[in-house]
């Protein structure tokens, strides 16, 4: 008797493996840039706050496109969507390497994110549709491993290329897996006729309102701190436009006849709680992936290669733990695994709360490793609990909504933590500065004396130099405290998720 595994054709396996190359490529793109972010910011003359757009522009574009993936496949076919998406992604990757300024790089990252958004959900779909039931678990393990390998290899390879050549070289890493993906899809997936008549029935009002709403809210989060928040008419109008557009989007999806995503799923107890937890998980994960390289570069002088090496362990622990999670789920209740994962991640964030001048490899690296240990506990088990009780007809919307909220959390978290660091640095600088008056004994001890050893023309420059050094020390200490505040906020949010996970219901 022929086994089920033998019925799996070579083309099916090639299609699945090709999809995994797409998953690896999309994951690599996020993590390979993390080690090079400080170098990119310096090369393009971007500030710390402006540099966050390099990450968030990509994430927001992904957020917009992920819910549309299933509809695009229905209209154009899976083969066309994967070929066009991966082709545009590769072209945008090469274009990123030639970006002459920050604005151009951000615009190209939007295109790259929109094209790459289809790769992860469609690689997931290929596992479900192309493999028999007995091989789906193996496919999911490979799916998890491709993400873990991308997280482990991305920062180290990106850091080495940036240090040895230039940050522009990191975008060429997408070419090899991209070409393999294109070849696999072109050979293994049968072409199907497009159904272009369905374009007329698309929920264009919902799509437009979602794009405008998410884009406007992201602009408010990114630019609010630089433009004095509600003291700026631009920020006020962006907020009004964003809120109105999102309300229209929610209305069209709840009551429209052509809605492309089922928002009513969020009313379900498990899916609603799990989605909120996934939003915060994305915010902490992507936000801290952006902050840590900037912290190591800004406050400890790490170059791109050193940052990359420092982040290797973060991906390696996930690489080793991810294959063990399905077996662990047989022994532990899923909600206990999720709660444990959030608690472990919270503990990792707490390690980064109390930073000082020596808190580099001895504090931040253990913090990232502990967070990396917690992440695999959350990803698989939380997904299982989220879809508990949902029908197969709801699976498509549930998957798209769950992935969208994770990336939306990532975009909001990156912007929010960036603003927190900037705002708290100014706050701490002011508080420390209040203690440093000209009559302060501590200040007087650090200033040169105006004794006979100094002529007036030597004493004044010496005092100015001492004051400049002290101002730099104040700013350095203020940034340490501000980064600590960002870690503390992440700790509180993840701890709340650990407690909320215990309230999830385990389905049969």
Coordinates of C-alpha atoms in Angstrom, one line a residue:
X1 CA 0.0 0.0 0.0
X2 CA 1.4 3.4 -1.0
X3 CA 2.0 5.7 2.0
X4 CA 0.6 9.2 2.1
X5 CA 4.1 10.6 2.1
X6 CA 4.8 8.8 -1.3
X7 CA 1.7 10.5 -2.8
X8 CA 3.3 13.9 -2.3
X9 CA 4.7 14.9 -5.7
X10 CA 8.1 16.4 -6.3
X11 CA 6.4 19.5 -7.6
X12 CA 4.5 19.9 -4.3
X13 CA 7.7 19.7 -2.3
X14 CA 9.5 22.2 -4.6
X15 CA 6.6 24.6 -4.3
X16 CA 6.7 24.4 -0.5
X17 CA 10.5 24.8 -0.3
X18 CA 10.2 27.7 -2.8
X19 CA 7.7 29.3 -0.5
X20 CA 10.0 28.8 2.5
X21 CA 12.7 30.7 0.6
X22 CA 10.2 33.6 0.3
X23 CA 9.5 33.3 4.1
X24 CA 13.3 33.3 4.8
X25 CA 13.8 36.3 2.4
X26 CA 11.1 38.4 4.1
X27 CA 12.4 37.5 7.6
X28 CA 16.0 38.2 6.6
X29 CA 15.0 41.6 5.2
X30 CA 13.8 42.8 8.7
X31 CA 16.7 41.4 10.7
X32 CA 19.6 42.1 8.3
X33 CA 18.9 45.8 8.4
X34 CA 18.8 45.9 12.3
X35 CA 22.6 45.7 12.7
X36 CA 23.2 48.3 9.9
X37 CA 20.6 50.8 11.1
X38 CA 23.1 53.2 12.8
X39 CA 25.4 53.1 9.7
X40 CA 22.4 53.8 7.4
X41 CA 21.3 56.7 9.6
X42 CA 24.9 58.2 9.6
X43 CA 25.4 57.7 5.9
X44 CA 22.1 59.4 4.9
X45 CA 22.3 62.1 7.6
X46 CA 19.2 60.8 9.5
X47 CA 18.6 61.3 13.2
X48 CA 17.7 58.5 15.6
X49 CA 14.0 59.4 15.3
X50 CA 14.0 59.7 11.5
X51 CA 15.8 56.4 11.2
X52 CA 12.8 54.6 12.7
X53 CA 11.0 55.2 9.3
X54 CA 13.4 52.7 7.7
X55 CA 11.7 49.9 9.7
X56 CA 8.2 51.3 10.1
X57 CA 7.7 52.2 6.4
X58 CA 8.3 48.5 5.5
X59 CA 6.0 47.3 8.3
X60 CA 3.2 49.6 7.5
X61 CA 3.3 48.5 3.8
X62 CA 3.2 44.9 4.9
X63 CA 0.2 45.6 7.2
X64 CA -1.8 47.1 4.3
X65 CA -1.1 44.2 1.9
X66 CA -1.4 41.2 4.2
X67 CA -5.2 41.4 4.4
X68 CA -5.4 41.8 0.6
X69 CA -3.3 38.7 -0.1
X70 CA -6.2 36.2 -0.2
X71 CA -8.3 38.5 -2.5
X72 CA -5.3 39.1 -4.8
X73 CA -4.8 35.3 -5.2
X74 CA -8.5 34.9 -5.9
X75 CA -8.3 37.5 -8.7
X76 CA -4.8 36.8 -10.2
X77 CA -3.9 33.2 -9.0
X78 CA -1.4 32.2 -6.5
X79 CA 1.4 31.7 -9.1
X80 CA 1.1 35.2 -10.5
X81 CA 0.9 36.8 -7.1
X82 CA 4.0 35.0 -5.9
X83 CA 6.0 35.7 -9.1
X84 CA 5.1 39.4 -9.3
X85 CA 5.5 39.9 -5.6
X86 CA 8.9 38.3 -5.3
X87 CA 10.0 40.0 -8.5
X88 CA 9.1 43.4 -7.3
X89 CA 10.6 42.6 -3.9
X90 CA 14.0 41.8 -5.5
X91 CA 13.9 44.9 -7.7
X92 CA 13.1 47.0 -4.7
X93 CA 16.0 45.4 -2.7
X94 CA 18.5 46.3 -5.4
X95 CA 17.0 49.8 -5.6
X96 CA 17.5 50.2 -1.8
X97 CA 21.2 49.8 -2.3
X98 CA 21.3 52.9 -4.6
X99 CA 19.1 55.1 -2.4
X100 CA 20.8 58.6 -2.4
X101 CA 18.9 59.9 0.6
X102 CA 16.6 58.9 3.4
X103 CA 13.3 60.0 1.7
X104 CA 14.2 57.8 -1.4
X105 CA 15.1 54.8 0.8
X106 CA 11.8 55.1 2.8
X107 CA 9.8 55.3 -0.5
X108 CA 11.5 52.1 -1.8
X109 CA 11.0 50.4 1.5
X110 CA 7.3 51.0 1.2
X111 CA 7.3 49.2 -2.2
X112 CA 9.5 46.4 -0.8
X113 CA 7.2 45.9 2.1
X114 CA 4.1 45.8 0.0
X115 CA 5.6 43.2 -2.3
X116 CA 7.1 41.1 0.5
X117 CA 3.8 41.1 2.4
X118 CA 2.5 38.2 0.2
X119 CA 5.5 36.0 0.8
X120 CA 4.9 34.8 4.4
X121 CA 1.1 34.1 4.2
X122 CA 1.4 32.4 0.8
X123 CA 4.3 30.2 2.0
X124 CA 2.0 29.2 4.9
X125 CA -0.8 28.5 2.5
X126 CA 1.4 26.3 0.3
X127 CA 2.2 24.1 3.2
X128 CA -1.5 23.6 3.9
X129 CA -2.6 23.1 0.3
X130 CA 0.3 21.2 -1.2
X131 CA 1.2 18.7 1.5
X132 CA -0.9 15.8 2.9
X133 CA -2.1 16.0 6.4
X134 CA 0.7 13.7 7.7
X135 CA 3.4 16.1 6.3
X136 CA 1.8 19.4 7.4
X137 CA 3.6 19.2 10.8
X138 CA 6.9 18.8 9.1
X139 CA 6.1 21.7 6.8
X140 CA 5.2 23.9 9.8
X141 CA 8.5 22.9 11.5
X142 CA 10.4 24.0 8.3
X143 CA 8.3 27.2 8.3
X144 CA 9.4 28.0 11.9
X145 CA 13.0 27.1 11.1
X146 CA 13.2 29.4 8.1
X147 CA 12.1 32.3 10.3
X148 CA 14.6 31.3 13.0
X149 CA 17.5 30.9 10.6
X150 CA 16.7 34.4 9.2
X151 CA 16.8 35.8 12.7
X152 CA 20.1 34.1 13.6
X153 CA 21.9 34.8 10.3
X154 CA 20.5 38.2 9.4
X155 CA 22.2 40.4 12.0
X156 CA 25.6 38.8 11.8
X157 CA 25.8 38.7 8.0
X158 CA 24.4 42.2 7.8
X159 CA 26.8 43.5 10.3
X160 CA 29.8 41.9 8.6
X161 CA 28.9 43.2 5.2
X162 CA 28.3 46.7 6.5
X163 CA 31.6 46.7 8.3
X164 CA 33.6 45.1 5.5
X165 CA 32.0 46.9 2.5
X166 CA 29.0 49.1 3.0
X167 CA 25.4 49.0 4.3
X168 CA 24.3 49.0 0.7
X169 CA 25.5 45.4 0.3
X170 CA 23.0 44.0 2.8
X171 CA 20.2 44.4 0.3
X172 CA 21.9 42.0 -2.2
X173 CA 21.5 39.1 0.3
X174 CA 17.9 38.8 -1.0
X175 CA 19.0 37.9 -4.5
X176 CA 19.9 34.3 -4.1
X177 CA 16.8 33.1 -2.2
X178 CA 14.7 35.3 -4.4
X179 CA 16.0 33.7 -7.6
X180 CA 15.4 30.2 -6.1
X181 CA 11.9 31.3 -5.2
X182 CA 11.1 32.5 -8.7
X183 CA 12.5 29.3 -10.2
X184 CA 10.6 27.0 -7.8
X185 CA 7.2 28.8 -8.3
X186 CA 7.6 29.0 -12.0
X187 CA 8.2 25.3 -12.3
X188 CA 6.1 23.8 -9.6
X189 CA 2.9 25.8 -9.5
X190 CA 0.5 25.3 -12.3
X191 CA -0.7 28.5 -14.0
X192 CA -4.4 29.4 -13.7
X193 CA -6.6 31.8 -15.5
X194 CA -7.0 35.2 -13.9
X195 CA -10.5 36.3 -12.9
X196 CA -10.1 40.0 -13.6
X197 CA -13.9 40.6 -13.5
X198 CA -13.6 40.3 -9.7
X199 CA -11.7 43.6 -9.6
X200 CA -15.0 45.3 -10.2
X201 CA -16.4 43.8 -7.0
X202 CA -13.4 44.7 -4.8
X203 CA -14.0 46.6 -1.6
X204 CA -12.1 49.7 -2.8
X205 CA -13.6 52.0 -0.3
X206 CA -12.5 49.7 2.6
X207 CA -9.0 49.3 1.0
X208 CA -8.6 53.1 0.5
X209 CA -9.8 53.9 4.0
X210 CA -7.5 51.3 5.6
X211 CA -4.4 52.7 3.7
X212 CA -5.3 56.3 4.6
X213 CA -6.1 55.5 8.2
X214 CA -3.0 53.4 8.9
X215 CA -0.7 55.8 7.1
X216 CA -2.0 58.9 8.8
X217 CA -1.8 57.4 12.3
X218 CA 1.7 56.2 11.6
X219 CA 2.7 59.7 10.6
X220 CA 1.3 61.1 13.8
X221 CA 3.3 58.5 15.9
X222 CA 6.5 59.1 13.9
X223 CA 6.4 62.9 13.5
X224 CA 4.5 64.0 16.6
X225 CA 7.5 64.3 18.8
X226 CA 9.4 66.4 16.3
X227 CA 6.4 68.7 15.6
X228 CA 5.3 69.4 19.2
X229 CA 2.4 66.9 19.0
X230 CA -1.0 68.8 19.2
X231 CA 0.8 72.1 19.0
X232 CA 1.1 71.4 15.3
X233 CA -1.9 71.8 13.0
X234 CA -0.4 69.2 10.7
X235 CA -0.4 66.5 13.4
X236 CA -3.9 67.5 14.5
X237 CA -5.2 67.1 10.9
X238 CA -3.4 63.9 10.4
X239 CA -4.9 62.5 13.5
X240 CA -8.4 63.6 12.5
X241 CA -7.9 62.1 9.0
X242 CA -6.5 58.8 10.4
X243 CA -9.3 58.3 13.0
X244 CA -12.1 59.1 10.5
X245 CA -10.5 56.8 7.9
X246 CA -10.2 53.9 10.3
X247 CA -13.8 54.4 11.5
X248 CA -14.9 54.2 7.9
X249 CA -12.8 51.1 7.4
X250 CA -14.3 49.4 10.4
X251 CA -17.8 50.3 9.2
X252 CA -17.2 48.9 5.7
X253 CA -15.8 45.7 7.1
X254 CA -18.6 45.2 9.6
X255 CA -21.6 46.2 7.5
X256 CA -20.4 46.3 3.8
X257 CA -21.3 43.7 1.3
X258 CA -17.8 43.5 -0.2
X259 CA -15.7 43.4 3.0
X260 CA -12.3 41.7 2.4
X261 CA -11.6 40.9 6.1
X262 CA -13.9 39.6 8.9
X263 CA -13.4 42.1 11.8
X264 CA -16.2 40.4 13.7
X265 CA -13.7 37.7 14.6
X266 CA -12.3 40.1 17.2
X267 CA -15.5 39.8 19.2
X268 CA -14.7 36.2 19.9
X269 CA -13.2 35.8 23.4
X270 CA -10.1 33.8 22.6
X271 CA -9.4 35.4 19.3
X272 CA -9.9 38.9 20.7
X273 CA -7.6 38.4 23.7
X274 CA -5.0 36.5 21.7
X275 CA -5.0 39.3 19.0
X276 CA -4.5 42.0 21.6
X277 CA -1.6 39.9 23.1
X278 CA -0.1 39.4 19.6
X279 CA -0.3 43.2 19.0
X280 CA 1.7 43.8 22.1
X281 CA 4.1 41.0 21.3
X282 CA 4.8 42.6 17.9
X283 CA 5.2 46.0 19.5
X284 CA 7.8 44.7 22.0
X285 CA 9.6 42.4 19.5
X286 CA 10.0 44.8 16.5
X287 CA 10.4 47.9 18.7
X288 CA 13.3 46.4 20.7
X289 CA 14.9 45.0 17.5
X290 CA 15.1 48.6 16.4
X291 CA 16.2 50.1 19.7
X292 CA 19.0 47.6 20.7
X293 CA 21.3 48.3 17.7
X294 CA 20.9 52.0 18.2
X295 CA 21.6 51.7 21.9
X296 CA 24.8 49.7 21.3
X297 CA 26.0 52.1 18.6
X298 CA 25.0 55.4 20.2
X299 CA 26.1 54.8 23.8
X300 CA 28.8 52.2 23.5
X301 CA 30.3 52.9 20.1
X302 CA 29.7 49.4 18.6
X303 CA 30.2 49.2 14.8
X304 CA 27.9 47.2 12.5
X305 CA 29.9 44.0 12.8
X306 CA 30.0 44.1 16.6
X307 CA 26.3 44.7 16.7
X308 CA 25.7 41.8 14.3
X309 CA 27.8 39.4 16.4
X310 CA 26.0 40.6 19.6
X311 CA 22.6 39.7 18.1
X312 CA 23.5 36.2 16.9
X313 CA 22.5 34.5 20.1
X314 CA 19.0 36.1 19.9
X315 CA 18.3 34.1 16.8
X316 CA 20.2 31.0 17.7
X317 CA 18.2 30.3 20.8
X318 CA 15.0 30.5 18.7
X319 CA 16.5 28.3 16.1
X320 CA 17.2 25.6 18.7
X321 CA 13.9 25.9 20.6
X322 CA 11.4 26.3 17.7
X323 CA 11.5 22.6 16.6
X324 CA 10.8 21.5 20.3
X325 CA 7.6 23.5 20.6
X326 CA 5.1 21.1 19.0
X327 CA 6.3 18.3 21.3
X328 CA 6.2 20.6 24.4
X329 CA 2.6 21.4 23.5
X330 CA 1.7 17.8 24.1
X331 CA 2.9 18.1 27.7
X332 CA 1.9 21.6 28.7
X333 CA -1.5 23.4 28.2
X334 CA -1.1 26.0 25.4
X335 CA -2.2 28.9 27.6
X336 CA 0.5 28.0 30.1
X337 CA 3.1 28.0 27.3
X338 CA 1.9 31.4 26.2
X339 CA 1.9 32.9 29.7
X340 CA 5.4 31.4 30.3
X341 CA 6.7 32.9 27.0
X342 CA 5.4 36.4 27.9
X343 CA 6.8 36.1 31.4
X344 CA 10.2 35.1 30.1
X345 CA 10.2 38.0 27.6
X346 CA 9.2 40.3 30.4
X347 CA 12.1 39.1 32.5
X348 CA 14.4 39.8 29.5
X349 CA 13.1 43.4 29.3
X350 CA 13.5 43.9 33.1
X351 CA 17.2 43.0 32.7
X352 CA 17.5 46.1 30.5
X353 CA 15.8 48.5 32.9
X354 CA 18.8 49.5 35.0
X355 CA 21.4 50.6 32.5
X356 CA 24.7 52.3 33.3
X357 CA 27.9 53.2 31.4
X358 CA 29.1 49.5 31.5
X359 CA 25.7 48.0 30.4
X360 CA 26.6 46.7 27.0
X361 CA 27.5 43.0 26.3
X362 CA 27.1 42.2 30.0
X363 CA 23.5 43.5 30.2
X364 CA 21.8 44.0 26.8
X365 CA 23.0 40.8 25.3
X366 CA 21.6 38.6 28.1
X367 CA 18.4 40.6 27.9
X368 CA 18.0 39.9 24.2
X369 CA 18.9 36.2 24.7
X370 CA 16.2 35.8 27.4
X371 CA 13.7 37.5 25.2
X372 CA 14.7 35.2 22.4
X373 CA 14.0 32.2 24.6
X374 CA 10.5 33.4 25.4
X375 CA 9.4 34.1 21.8
X376 CA 9.0 30.5 20.5
X377 CA 6.8 29.7 23.5
X378 CA 4.4 32.4 22.3
X379 CA 4.3 32.1 18.5
X380 CA 2.9 28.6 18.0
X381 CA 0.8 28.2 21.1
X382 CA -0.8 31.6 20.8
X383 CA -1.8 30.9 17.2
X384 CA -3.4 27.6 18.3
X385 CA -5.4 29.3 21.0
X386 CA -6.5 32.2 18.8
X387 CA -8.1 29.9 16.2
X388 CA -9.6 27.6 18.8
X389 CA -13.3 27.3 18.0
X390 CA -13.2 29.0 14.6
X391 CA -14.5 27.3 11.5
X392 CA -12.4 26.5 8.4
X393 CA -14.3 29.2 6.5
X394 CA -13.0 31.8 9.0
X395 CA -9.4 30.6 8.9
X396 CA -8.4 32.9 6.0
X397 CA -9.6 36.1 7.7
X398 CA -8.3 34.9 11.1
X399 CA -4.8 34.3 9.7
X400 CA -4.7 37.6 7.8
X401 CA -6.1 39.6 10.8
X402 CA -3.7 37.9 13.2
X403 CA -0.6 38.6 11.0
X404 CA -1.8 42.2 10.4
X405 CA -2.1 43.0 14.1
X406 CA 1.3 41.6 14.8
X407 CA 2.9 43.8 12.2
X408 CA 0.7 46.7 13.2
X409 CA 2.0 46.3 16.7
X410 CA 5.5 46.2 15.4
X411 CA 5.0 49.5 13.5
X412 CA 3.3 51.2 16.5
X413 CA 5.9 49.8 18.9
X414 CA 8.8 51.0 16.9
X415 CA 7.4 54.5 16.6
X416 CA 6.2 54.6 20.2
X417 CA 9.5 53.4 21.8
X418 CA 11.5 55.7 19.6
X419 CA 9.4 58.7 20.8
X420 CA 9.6 57.5 24.4
X421 CA 13.4 57.4 24.3
X422 CA 13.6 60.9 22.7
X423 CA 11.0 62.4 25.1
X424 CA 12.5 60.8 28.2
X425 CA 16.0 61.8 27.3
X426 CA 14.9 65.4 27.2
X427 CA 13.1 65.0 30.5
X428 CA 16.1 63.4 32.3
X429 CA 18.4 66.0 30.8
X430 CA 16.3 68.8 32.3
X431 CA 16.0 67.1 35.7
X432 CA 19.8 66.5 35.9
X433 CA 20.5 70.1 34.6
X434 CA 18.4 71.5 37.4
X435 CA 20.9 70.1 39.9
X436 CA 23.9 71.5 38.1
X437 CA 23.9 75.2 39.0
X438 CA 27.0 77.5 39.0
X439 CA 26.9 77.3 42.8
X440 CA 26.8 73.5 42.9
X441 CA 29.9 72.1 44.7
X442 CA 30.0 69.1 42.3
X443 CA 30.1 71.5 39.3
X444 CA 32.7 73.7 40.9
X445 CA 35.0 70.7 41.5
X446 CA 34.9 69.8 37.8
X447 CA 35.7 73.3 36.5
X448 CA 39.3 74.6 36.3
X449 CA 40.3 77.0 39.0
X450 CA 41.1 80.6 38.1
X451 CA 44.3 80.6 40.1
X452 CA 47.7 82.0 39.1
X453 CA 48.5 78.9 36.9
X454 CA 46.0 80.1 34.4
X455 CA 46.0 83.2 32.3
X456 CA 42.6 84.6 31.4
X457 CA 42.9 83.6 27.8
X458 CA 43.6 80.0 28.9
X459 CA 41.2 79.8 31.7
X460 CA 38.0 80.7 29.7
X461 CA 38.6 78.0 27.0
X462 CA 39.4 75.4 29.6
X463 CA 36.1 76.2 31.4
X464 CA 34.2 76.0 28.2
X465 CA 35.8 72.7 27.3
X466 CA 35.0 71.3 30.8
X467 CA 31.3 72.5 30.5
X468 CA 31.0 70.9 27.1
X469 CA 32.4 67.5 28.4
X470 CA 29.9 67.7 31.3
X471 CA 27.0 68.5 29.0
X472 CA 27.9 65.4 26.9
X473 CA 28.1 63.3 30.1
X474 CA 24.6 64.6 31.2
X475 CA 23.2 63.7 27.8
X476 CA 24.8 60.2 27.9
X477 CA 23.4 59.5 31.3
X478 CA 20.0 60.9 30.2
X479 CA 19.9 58.5 27.2
X480 CA 20.8 55.5 29.5
X481 CA 17.9 56.4 31.7
X482 CA 15.6 56.9 28.7
X483 CA 16.4 53.5 27.2
X484 CA 15.8 52.0 30.6
X485 CA 12.4 53.6 30.6
X486 CA 11.6 52.0 27.2
X487 CA 12.6 48.6 28.6
X488 CA 10.5 49.1 31.7
X489 CA 7.4 50.0 29.7
X490 CA 7.9 46.9 27.5
X491 CA 8.3 44.8 30.7
X492 CA 5.0 46.1 32.1
X493 CA 3.1 45.4 28.8
X494 CA 4.5 41.9 28.4
X495 CA 3.8 41.1 32.1
X496 CA 0.2 42.1 31.5
X497 CA 0.1 39.8 28.5
X498 CA 1.4 36.9 30.7
X499 CA -1.5 37.4 33.1
X500 CA -4.1 37.8 30.3
X501 CA -2.9 34.6 28.7
X502 CA -4.0 32.7 31.8
X503 CA -7.5 33.8 31.1
X504 CA -7.6 32.2 27.6
X505 CA -9.8 29.2 27.1
X506 CA -8.3 25.9 25.9
X507 CA -10.4 24.4 23.1
X508 CA -10.9 20.7 22.6

